[in-house]
Amino acid sequence: MARPRKPLLSRERIVTTALALIDAEGLPALSTRRLAAELGVSGPSLYNHFTTKDEILDAVADTVMAKVDVSTFQAGGSWRAGLLDWARSYRAALAAHPHIVPFLAQGPGRRPAALKMADAAFGGMVEAGWPPAQATRICAMVRYFVAGSALGSFARGFVDDPGAYDPADYPHLGQAHLLPEHQRQVDEGAFEDGLRALVDGLALQHPARLPQPDRIQQR
Amino acid sequence: MARPRKPLLSRERIVTTALALIDAEGLPALSTRRLAAELGVSGPSLYNHFTTKDEILDAVADTVMAKVDVSTFQAGGSWRAGLLDWARSYRAALAAHPHIVPFLAQGPGRRPAALKMADAAFGGMVEAGWPPAQATRICAMVRYFVAGSALGSFARGFVDDPGAYDPADYPHLGQAHLLPEHQRQVDEGAFEDGLRALVDGLALQHPARLPQPDRIQQR
DNA sequence: ACCTGAACACCGTTCAAGT
DNA sequence: ACCTGAACACCGTTCAAGT
C-alpha cells in the first residue's frame, strides 16, 4: 500500500483501540503487532505516531485519568466533600479499566490529566487549611487506597471452591468460597466503609482541632 | 549434558533466583530464558519443576506473603493493635518487593501463605467483636491500602524537574519537583497517617459503639 | 509524511532425544 | 527423573523501500 492519501491512523484511534484491547483481554494482550492488526495496519506503522509502546501506554493512562472529576474541590466546599467526591470519581475511573492500574500507579510523570488532578486535589486541601506537608500525604494515601481498590477485586481473589479451604488449615475461612459471588457488594462496601473511616480519622488530624503551635509547618 | 546425577535445579532455587531478578530488574525482566540463564541451565529445564511461568510467579508470591506477621492477632490483644501490626508488617513485606505487587494483589487464590494471613486477620477481627461482613470489608480495605502503597511510590511518581510544572497549568505544584527527594518521608508518612486515620475512623464503626439493633448481622 | 515487508534479537512452551 | 537443542508461534523495534 505505502503511504495513503489520507492517513489510516491517528494517535486518538490508536489510543482508543489500545484501551479497548486492554480492557477486553488484559495488559499482556496489548502487543504492537496485535494492536496494529486490530487497526488494520502492519506492526511498524504505529511507530509513525508514537516512538515507543510505552508512549502509547502513557497516552492511554492519561485518557483514563482525564475522567477523574475534581470539580468539588474547585467549587470551594468543605475538604470532606471535596475528598469524598474526588476519591469516588477517582476509583470509578480506575475501576472501569483495572488492567491498566499498575501502569497508572507509577505516578503522574509528565501526563497532563494526572498532573491536573494532583494540582486540584492538593490545592483544594491546602485552601481548606491543611498544611502542605499534610495535604501531600493525604493525596498520597488517597492514591494508595484508590489504586489498591481498583487494582483487583478483593472478593474475586478467593477461589470459588469450598474444597480450597481446609478447616484444619484455615479455621475462619469456612465461608470464603462465597466471596466471589458477592464481588460488587464486598468491594464497594469495603471501599465506602474505608473511605468513610479515612475521612473521619483525618478530621481528628486537622490542625484546626489541635492546639496551635506557631509555625512548625514544613514540606 | 542430559540428566546429571544430582539435580541442578530445585523449586526453591528457582523461586529465590526469580525473586532476586524481579527485585533487581522488574517483572518484565523475568523471562523463562533469562531466569534459566541466571541458574546456569537452558530454558526448557524449568518445565521439569513448574508446569508454567505463572506457577513460578505463584510460588514467588507466596514466599513474599509468608513474611507477613499476624502474631498480634493470635496473641489476643485489641483489634486496633492487631490491625496496626498486621498492616505495617504487610506493607513492609510488599514494599520490599514492589515489582511483584500487581501479581500479588490478584488475591490469595490457592496460595497457602496468603490464605493463612487472610485466616488470621479475619479471625482476629471477628473474635474482637466485628460482625463477619464488616470484618471482611476491613480486611479488604487494608489490602487496598497496603497494596496501593506498595505498588509504587507516590513521591517518585513526580518528575524531578521544575520545568515539568508550568505554574499556568498547575498553580499548586510549584514544589512538586522536590517530592522525589523526600520519597521515604512522604510515602511512609502518608502510610502512617493514613493507617492511623483508618483505625480511628473504624473505631467509630465498631458495633459496640452503636445502639445495638438485634441481629442485622449478615455476610 | 505515512505506510510496507524483511530483519534482528527476543519471548513461552512443546517435544523428541539423551542419560 | 531431569537435562538438552530444535522448533513453533509469538514479541518490540529498526530500516530501507515505496508513494
Coordinates of C-alpha atoms (C1' of nucleotides) in Angstrom, one line a residue:
Chain A
M1 CA 0.0 0.0 0.0
A2 CA 2.7 2.5 1.1
R3 CA 1.5 6.0 2.0
P4 CA -2.2 6.5 1.5
R5 CA -3.6 10.0 0.6
K6 CA -5.5 10.1 3.9
P7 CA -3.6 8.7 7.0
L8 CA -5.0 5.4 8.1
L9 CA -4.0 6.0 11.7
S10 CA -4.2 8.8 14.3
R11 CA -2.9 9.0 17.8
E12 CA -6.5 9.1 19.0
R13 CA -7.6 6.0 17.1
I14 CA -4.5 4.1 18.4
V15 CA -5.2 5.1 22.0
T16 CA -8.9 4.2 21.8
T17 CA -8.2 0.8 20.3
A18 CA -5.4 0.1 22.7
L19 CA -7.6 0.8 25.7
A20 CA -10.4 -1.4 24.3
L21 CA -7.9 -4.2 23.9
I22 CA -6.5 -3.8 27.4
D23 CA -10.0 -3.8 28.9
A24 CA -11.1 -6.8 26.9
E25 CA -8.0 -9.0 27.3
G26 CA -5.6 -7.5 29.8
L27 CA -2.3 -5.7 29.6
P28 CA -0.3 -8.6 28.3
A29 CA -2.6 -8.9 25.3
L30 CA -1.5 -5.4 24.1
S31 CA 1.3 -6.1 21.7
T32 CA 2.2 -3.7 19.0
R33 CA 1.5 -6.3 16.4
R34 CA -1.9 -7.3 17.8
L35 CA -2.9 -3.6 18.2
A36 CA -1.8 -2.9 14.6
A37 CA -3.8 -5.9 13.4
E38 CA -6.9 -4.6 15.2
L39 CA -6.4 -1.3 13.4
G40 CA -6.0 -2.9 10.0
V41 CA -2.3 -1.9 9.5
S42 CA 1.0 -3.6 9.9
G43 CA 3.0 -3.5 13.1
P44 CA 5.7 -0.9 12.4
S45 CA 3.0 1.6 11.3
L46 CA 2.4 2.6 14.9
Y47 CA 5.9 4.0 15.1
N48 CA 4.9 6.8 12.8
H49 CA 2.7 8.1 15.6
F50 CA 4.4 7.0 18.8
T51 CA 8.1 6.5 19.3
T52 CA 7.6 3.5 21.7
K53 CA 5.0 1.2 23.0
D54 CA 5.3 2.8 26.5
E55 CA 4.4 6.1 25.0
I56 CA 1.1 4.6 23.8
L57 CA 0.5 3.3 27.3
D58 CA 1.2 6.8 28.6
A59 CA -1.4 8.2 26.4
V60 CA -3.9 5.5 27.4
A61 CA -3.2 6.2 31.0
D62 CA -3.8 9.9 30.6
T63 CA -7.1 9.2 28.8
V64 CA -8.2 7.3 31.9
M65 CA -7.1 9.9 34.3
A66 CA -8.9 12.6 32.4
K67 CA -12.2 11.1 33.6
V68 CA -11.5 11.9 37.2
D69 CA -13.7 14.7 38.5
V70 CA -12.2 17.2 40.8
S71 CA -14.9 19.9 40.4
T72 CA -15.9 19.7 44.1
F73 CA -12.5 21.0 45.1
Q74 CA -12.9 23.9 42.7
A75 CA -16.4 24.7 44.0
G76 CA -14.8 25.6 47.3
G77 CA -16.9 23.5 49.6
S78 CA -15.6 21.6 52.7
W79 CA -12.4 19.4 52.3
R80 CA -14.5 16.5 53.4
A81 CA -16.9 16.9 50.4
G82 CA -14.0 17.5 48.1
L83 CA -12.1 14.5 49.2
L84 CA -15.2 12.1 49.1
D85 CA -16.2 13.2 45.6
W86 CA -12.7 13.1 44.3
A87 CA -12.0 9.6 45.8
R88 CA -15.2 8.1 44.5
S89 CA -14.7 9.6 41.0
Y90 CA -11.0 8.5 41.0
R91 CA -12.0 5.0 41.9
A92 CA -14.7 4.8 39.3
A93 CA -12.3 5.9 36.6
L94 CA -9.7 3.4 37.5
A95 CA -12.1 0.5 38.3
A96 CA -13.5 0.9 34.8
H97 CA -10.1 -0.1 33.5
P98 CA -8.4 -2.3 36.1
H99 CA -5.8 -3.8 33.8
I100 CA -4.0 -0.5 33.4
V101 CA -3.9 0.4 37.1
P102 CA -0.4 -1.0 37.7
F103 CA 0.9 1.3 35.0
L104 CA -1.2 4.3 36.2
A105 CA 0.0 3.9 39.7
Q106 CA 3.6 4.7 38.7
G107 CA 2.6 8.3 39.1
P108 CA 1.6 11.3 37.0
G109 CA 5.1 11.7 35.4
R110 CA 4.5 14.3 32.7
R111 CA 0.9 13.3 31.9
P112 CA -1.2 16.4 31.9
A113 CA -4.5 14.9 33.1
A114 CA -2.7 13.2 36.0
L115 CA -1.0 16.4 36.9
K116 CA -4.2 18.4 36.7
M117 CA -5.8 16.1 39.1
A118 CA -2.9 16.3 41.6
D119 CA -2.9 20.1 41.3
A120 CA -6.6 20.3 42.0
A121 CA -6.6 17.9 44.9
F122 CA -3.5 19.3 46.6
G123 CA -4.7 22.9 46.0
G124 CA -8.1 22.1 47.4
M125 CA -6.7 20.6 50.6
V126 CA -4.3 23.5 51.2
E127 CA -7.0 26.0 50.7
A128 CA -9.1 24.1 53.2
G129 CA -6.4 24.8 55.8
W130 CA -4.3 21.7 55.6
P131 CA -0.6 22.4 55.9
P132 CA 1.2 21.5 52.6
A133 CA 3.1 18.5 54.0
Q134 CA -0.1 17.0 55.4
A135 CA -2.0 17.8 52.2
T136 CA 0.7 15.9 50.3
R137 CA 0.4 12.9 52.5
I138 CA -3.4 12.9 52.2
C139 CA -3.2 12.9 48.4
A140 CA -0.8 10.0 48.6
M141 CA -3.0 8.0 50.9
V142 CA -6.0 8.5 48.7
R143 CA -3.9 7.3 45.8
Y144 CA -2.9 4.2 47.8
F145 CA -6.4 3.4 48.7
V146 CA -8.0 4.0 45.3
A147 CA -5.3 2.3 43.3
G148 CA -5.3 -0.6 45.7
S149 CA -9.0 -1.0 45.4
A150 CA -9.0 -0.7 41.6
L151 CA -6.1 -3.0 41.1
G152 CA -8.1 -6.1 41.6
S153 CA -11.2 -7.3 43.4
F154 CA -10.7 -8.5 46.9
A155 CA -13.6 -10.8 46.7
R156 CA -12.6 -12.4 43.4
G157 CA -9.2 -13.1 44.8
F158 CA -10.7 -16.1 46.7
V159 CA -11.4 -19.2 44.7
D160 CA -15.0 -20.3 44.3
D161 CA -14.4 -23.8 45.6
P162 CA -15.3 -24.9 49.2
G163 CA -12.6 -27.6 48.9
A164 CA -9.9 -24.9 48.8
Y165 CA -10.3 -24.0 52.4
D166 CA -9.5 -27.0 54.7
P167 CA -10.8 -26.1 58.1
A168 CA -7.8 -27.7 59.7
D169 CA -5.5 -25.1 57.9
Y170 CA -7.9 -22.1 57.8
P171 CA -10.4 -22.3 60.6
H172 CA -12.0 -19.0 59.9
L173 CA -12.4 -19.2 56.1
G174 CA -15.3 -21.6 56.0
Q175 CA -17.4 -19.0 54.1
A176 CA -14.6 -17.7 51.9
H177 CA -15.7 -19.6 48.8
L178 CA -18.9 -17.5 48.8
L179 CA -16.9 -14.2 48.4
P180 CA -16.6 -14.2 44.6
E181 CA -20.4 -14.4 44.3
H182 CA -20.8 -11.1 46.2
Q183 CA -17.9 -9.3 44.5
R184 CA -19.6 -6.0 43.9
Q185 CA -21.1 -5.7 47.4
V186 CA -17.9 -6.7 49.2
D187 CA -15.6 -4.5 47.1
E188 CA -17.8 -1.5 47.0
G189 CA -18.8 -1.8 50.7
A190 CA -15.1 -2.1 51.6
F191 CA -14.2 1.0 49.6
E192 CA -17.1 3.0 51.1
D193 CA -16.5 1.9 54.7
G194 CA -12.8 2.6 54.3
L195 CA -13.3 6.0 52.7
R196 CA -15.6 7.0 55.5
A197 CA -13.2 5.8 58.1
L198 CA -10.3 7.6 56.4
V199 CA -12.2 10.9 56.3
D200 CA -13.5 10.5 59.9
G201 CA -10.0 9.7 61.1
L202 CA -8.4 12.6 59.1
A203 CA -10.8 15.0 60.7
L204 CA -9.0 14.2 64.0
Q205 CA -5.7 15.2 62.4
H206 CA -6.8 18.6 61.0
P207 CA -4.7 21.4 62.5
A208 CA -7.8 23.4 63.5
R209 CA -8.6 20.6 66.0
L210 CA -5.2 20.8 67.6
P211 CA -3.7 23.3 70.0
Q212 CA -1.9 25.7 67.5
P213 CA 1.9 25.5 67.9
D214 CA 3.3 28.5 66.0
R215 CA 4.7 27.6 62.6
I216 CA 6.1 24.1 62.6
Q217 CA 4.8 23.7 59.1
Q218 CA 7.1 22.1 56.7
R219 CA 7.1 20.4 53.3
Chain B
M1 CA 24.8 -32.7 29.5
A2 CA 21.4 -34.5 29.8
R3 CA 20.4 -35.7 33.2
P4 CA 23.0 -35.1 35.9
R5 CA 23.4 -37.5 38.8
K6 CA 22.4 -34.7 41.2
P7 CA 19.6 -32.3 40.1
L8 CA 20.9 -28.9 39.1
L9 CA 17.6 -27.2 39.9
S10 CA 15.1 -27.2 42.7
R11 CA 11.8 -25.3 43.1
E12 CA 13.4 -23.4 45.9
R13 CA 16.4 -22.3 43.9
I14 CA 14.2 -21.3 41.0
V15 CA 11.9 -19.2 43.2
T16 CA 14.8 -17.5 45.1
T17 CA 16.5 -16.6 41.8
A18 CA 13.3 -15.4 40.2
L19 CA 12.5 -13.1 43.1
A20 CA 16.0 -11.6 43.0
L21 CA 15.7 -11.0 39.3
I22 CA 12.3 -9.3 39.7
D23 CA 13.6 -7.2 42.5
A24 CA 16.6 -6.1 40.6
E25 CA 15.1 -5.5 37.1
G26 CA 11.3 -5.6 37.4
L27 CA 8.6 -8.1 36.4
P28 CA 9.1 -7.8 32.6
A29 CA 12.8 -8.8 33.1
L30 CA 11.7 -12.2 34.3
S31 CA 11.6 -14.4 31.3
T32 CA 12.0 -18.1 31.5
R33 CA 15.1 -18.0 29.3
R34 CA 16.7 -15.2 31.3
L35 CA 15.9 -17.0 34.6
A36 CA 17.3 -20.2 33.3
A37 CA 20.5 -18.5 32.2
E38 CA 20.8 -17.0 35.6
L39 CA 20.5 -20.5 37.0
G40 CA 23.1 -21.9 34.6
V41 CA 20.7 -24.1 32.7
S42 CA 18.8 -24.0 29.4
G43 CA 15.2 -22.5 29.2
P44 CA 13.1 -25.6 29.0
S45 CA 14.7 -27.1 32.1
L46 CA 12.4 -25.1 34.3
Y47 CA 9.5 -27.1 33.0
N48 CA 10.7 -30.1 34.9
H49 CA 9.9 -28.2 38.1
F50 CA 7.0 -25.9 37.2
T51 CA 4.4 -26.5 34.6
T52 CA 4.2 -22.8 33.7
K53 CA 5.8 -19.5 34.2
D54 CA 2.7 -18.3 36.1
E55 CA 3.2 -21.2 38.5
I56 CA 6.7 -19.8 39.3
L57 CA 5.2 -16.4 39.9
D58 CA 2.7 -18.0 42.3
A59 CA 5.4 -19.6 44.3
V60 CA 7.4 -16.3 44.4
A61 CA 4.2 -14.5 45.5
D62 CA 3.7 -17.0 48.3
T63 CA 7.3 -16.6 49.5
V64 CA 6.7 -12.8 49.9
M65 CA 3.4 -13.3 51.7
A66 CA 5.0 -15.7 54.1
K67 CA 6.9 -12.8 55.6
V68 CA 3.7 -11.1 56.8
D69 CA 3.4 -11.3 60.6
V70 CA -0.1 -11.8 62.0
S71 CA 1.1 -12.9 65.5
T72 CA -0.6 -9.9 67.2
F73 CA -4.0 -11.2 66.2
Q74 CA -3.2 -14.6 67.7
A75 CA -1.9 -13.0 70.9
G76 CA -5.5 -11.9 71.5
G77 CA -4.9 -8.2 72.2
S78 CA -7.1 -5.4 70.9
W79 CA -8.3 -5.3 67.3
R80 CA -6.5 -1.9 67.0
A81 CA -3.1 -3.4 67.9
G82 CA -3.7 -6.4 65.7
L83 CA -4.7 -4.3 62.8
L84 CA -1.8 -1.9 63.2
D85 CA 0.8 -4.5 63.5
W86 CA -0.6 -6.6 60.6
A87 CA -0.9 -3.6 58.3
R88 CA 2.7 -2.4 59.0
S89 CA 4.2 -5.9 58.5
Y90 CA 2.1 -6.5 55.4
R91 CA 3.3 -3.2 53.9
A92 CA 6.9 -3.9 54.8
A93 CA 6.7 -7.3 53.1
L94 CA 5.2 -6.0 49.9
A95 CA 7.3 -2.8 49.8
A96 CA 10.4 -4.9 49.9
H97 CA 9.3 -6.4 46.5
P98 CA 7.2 -3.7 44.8
H99 CA 7.5 -5.2 41.3
I100 CA 5.5 -8.2 42.2
V101 CA 2.7 -6.4 43.9
P102 CA 0.4 -6.2 40.9
F103 CA 0.6 -10.0 40.7
L104 CA 0.1 -10.4 44.5
A105 CA -2.9 -8.2 44.5
Q106 CA -4.8 -10.6 42.4
G107 CA -5.7 -12.3 45.7
P108 CA -4.7 -15.3 47.7
G109 CA -6.0 -17.9 45.2
R110 CA -4.8 -21.2 46.5
R111 CA -1.5 -19.9 47.9
P112 CA -1.2 -21.2 51.5
A113 CA 0.7 -18.2 53.0
A114 CA -1.8 -15.8 51.6
L115 CA -4.7 -17.8 52.9
K116 CA -3.0 -18.2 56.3
M117 CA -2.8 -14.4 56.5
A118 CA -6.4 -13.9 55.5
D119 CA -7.5 -16.5 58.0
A120 CA -5.6 -14.9 60.9
A121 CA -6.7 -11.4 60.1
F122 CA -10.3 -12.2 59.5
G123 CA -10.4 -14.5 62.5
G124 CA -8.8 -11.9 64.7
M125 CA -11.3 -9.2 63.8
V126 CA -14.3 -11.5 64.3
E127 CA -13.0 -12.5 67.7
A128 CA -12.7 -8.9 68.6
G129 CA -16.4 -8.5 68.1
W130 CA -16.6 -7.4 64.5
P131 CA -19.5 -8.9 62.6
P132 CA -18.2 -11.2 59.8
A133 CA -19.4 -8.9 57.0
Q134 CA -17.6 -5.9 58.5
A135 CA -14.5 -7.9 59.2
T136 CA -14.4 -9.0 55.6
R137 CA -14.6 -5.4 54.4
I138 CA -11.9 -4.3 56.9
C139 CA -9.6 -7.0 55.5
A140 CA -10.4 -5.8 52.0
M141 CA -9.7 -2.1 52.8
V142 CA -6.4 -3.0 54.5
R143 CA -5.4 -4.9 51.4
Y144 CA -6.4 -1.9 49.2
F145 CA -4.4 0.5 51.3
V146 CA -1.3 -1.7 51.7
A147 CA -1.2 -2.9 48.1
G148 CA -1.7 0.6 46.8
S149 CA 1.1 2.0 49.0
A150 CA 3.5 -0.8 48.0
L151 CA 2.6 -0.7 44.3
G152 CA 4.7 2.3 43.7
S153 CA 6.0 5.4 45.4
F154 CA 3.7 8.4 45.4
A155 CA 6.6 10.8 45.7
R156 CA 8.7 9.2 43.0
G157 CA 5.7 9.4 40.6
F158 CA 6.5 13.1 40.2
V159 CA 9.4 14.1 37.9
D160 CA 12.4 15.7 39.4
D161 CA 12.4 18.7 37.1
P162 CA 11.0 22.1 38.0
G163 CA 10.3 22.8 34.3
A164 CA 7.7 20.0 34.2
Y165 CA 5.2 22.1 36.3
D166 CA 4.2 25.2 34.4
P167 CA 2.5 27.5 37.0
A168 CA 0.0 28.5 34.4
D169 CA -1.2 24.9 34.1
Y170 CA -0.6 23.7 37.7
P171 CA -0.7 26.6 40.1
H172 CA -0.3 24.5 43.2
L173 CA 2.5 22.2 42.1
G174 CA 5.4 24.6 42.4
Q175 CA 7.2 22.4 44.9
A176 CA 6.3 19.1 43.3
H177 CA 9.7 18.6 41.8
L178 CA 11.1 18.3 45.3
L179 CA 8.9 15.2 46.1
P180 CA 11.2 12.5 44.8
E181 CA 14.0 13.8 47.0
H182 CA 11.9 13.0 50.1
Q183 CA 10.5 9.8 48.9
R184 CA 10.8 7.8 52.1
Q185 CA 9.4 10.5 54.4
V186 CA 6.5 11.3 52.1
D187 CA 5.5 7.7 51.4
E188 CA 6.0 6.4 54.9
G189 CA 4.4 9.5 56.4
A190 CA 1.4 9.0 54.2
F191 CA 1.1 5.4 55.1
E192 CA 1.3 6.0 58.8
D193 CA -1.1 9.0 58.8
G194 CA -3.5 7.0 56.6
L195 CA -3.3 3.9 58.8
R196 CA -3.9 6.0 61.9
A197 CA -6.9 7.7 60.3
L198 CA -8.3 4.4 59.1
V199 CA -8.1 2.8 62.6
D200 CA -9.5 5.9 64.3
G201 CA -12.3 6.1 61.8
L202 CA -13.1 2.4 62.1
A203 CA -13.4 2.7 65.8
L204 CA -16.5 4.8 65.1
Q205 CA -18.0 2.0 63.1
H206 CA -17.5 -0.8 65.7
P207 CA -20.8 -2.3 66.7
A208 CA -20.0 -1.8 70.4
R209 CA -20.2 2.0 69.8
L210 CA -23.7 1.8 68.2
P211 CA -27.1 1.3 69.7
Q212 CA -27.5 -2.5 69.4
P213 CA -30.2 -3.4 66.9
D214 CA -31.0 -7.1 67.4
R215 CA -29.3 -9.2 64.8
I216 CA -29.0 -7.5 61.4
Q217 CA -25.7 -9.2 61.0
Q218 CA -25.1 -10.6 57.5
R219 CA -22.3 -11.9 55.4
Chain C
dA1 C1' 4.6 12.2 5.7
dC2 C1' 3.0 7.6 6.3
dC3 C1' 2.7 3.0 5.1
dT4 C1' 5.1 -1.7 3.9
dG5 C1' 7.9 -6.2 4.3
dA6 C1' 12.2 -8.0 5.9
dA7 C1' 15.2 -8.5 9.6
dC8 C1' 17.1 -8.7 14.4
dA9 C1' 17.2 -10.2 19.0
dC10 C1' 14.0 -11.6 21.9
dC11 C1' 9.6 -14.3 24.1
dG12 C1' 6.7 -19.1 26.4
dT13 C1' 6.2 -23.7 25.6
dT14 C1' 6.4 -28.4 23.4
dC15 C1' 8.8 -32.4 22.2
dA16 C1' 12.0 -35.9 20.9
dA17 C1' 16.4 -37.3 22.3
dG18 C1' 19.8 -38.2 25.6
dT19 C1' 21.5 -40.5 30.3
Chain D
dA1 C1' 13.8 -38.2 36.6
dC2 C1' 16.0 -34.3 34.6
dC3 C1' 18.6 -32.1 31.4
dT4 C1' 19.4 -30.7 26.2
dG5 C1' 18.7 -28.5 21.3
dA6 C1' 15.4 -27.7 17.8
dA7 C1' 11.2 -25.9 16.7
dC8 C1' 6.8 -23.1 16.8
dA9 C1' 4.3 -19.1 17.1
dC10 C1' 4.9 -15.1 19.1
dC11 C1' 7.3 -10.3 20.9
dG12 C1' 9.4 -4.7 20.2
dT13 C1' 11.8 -2.1 17.2
dT14 C1' 14.8 -0.6 13.1
dC15 C1' 15.3 0.3 8.5
dA16 C1' 15.3 0.6 3.6
dA17 C1' 11.9 1.0 0.1
dG18 C1' 7.8 2.7 -1.7
dT19 C1' 4.4 6.7 -2.9

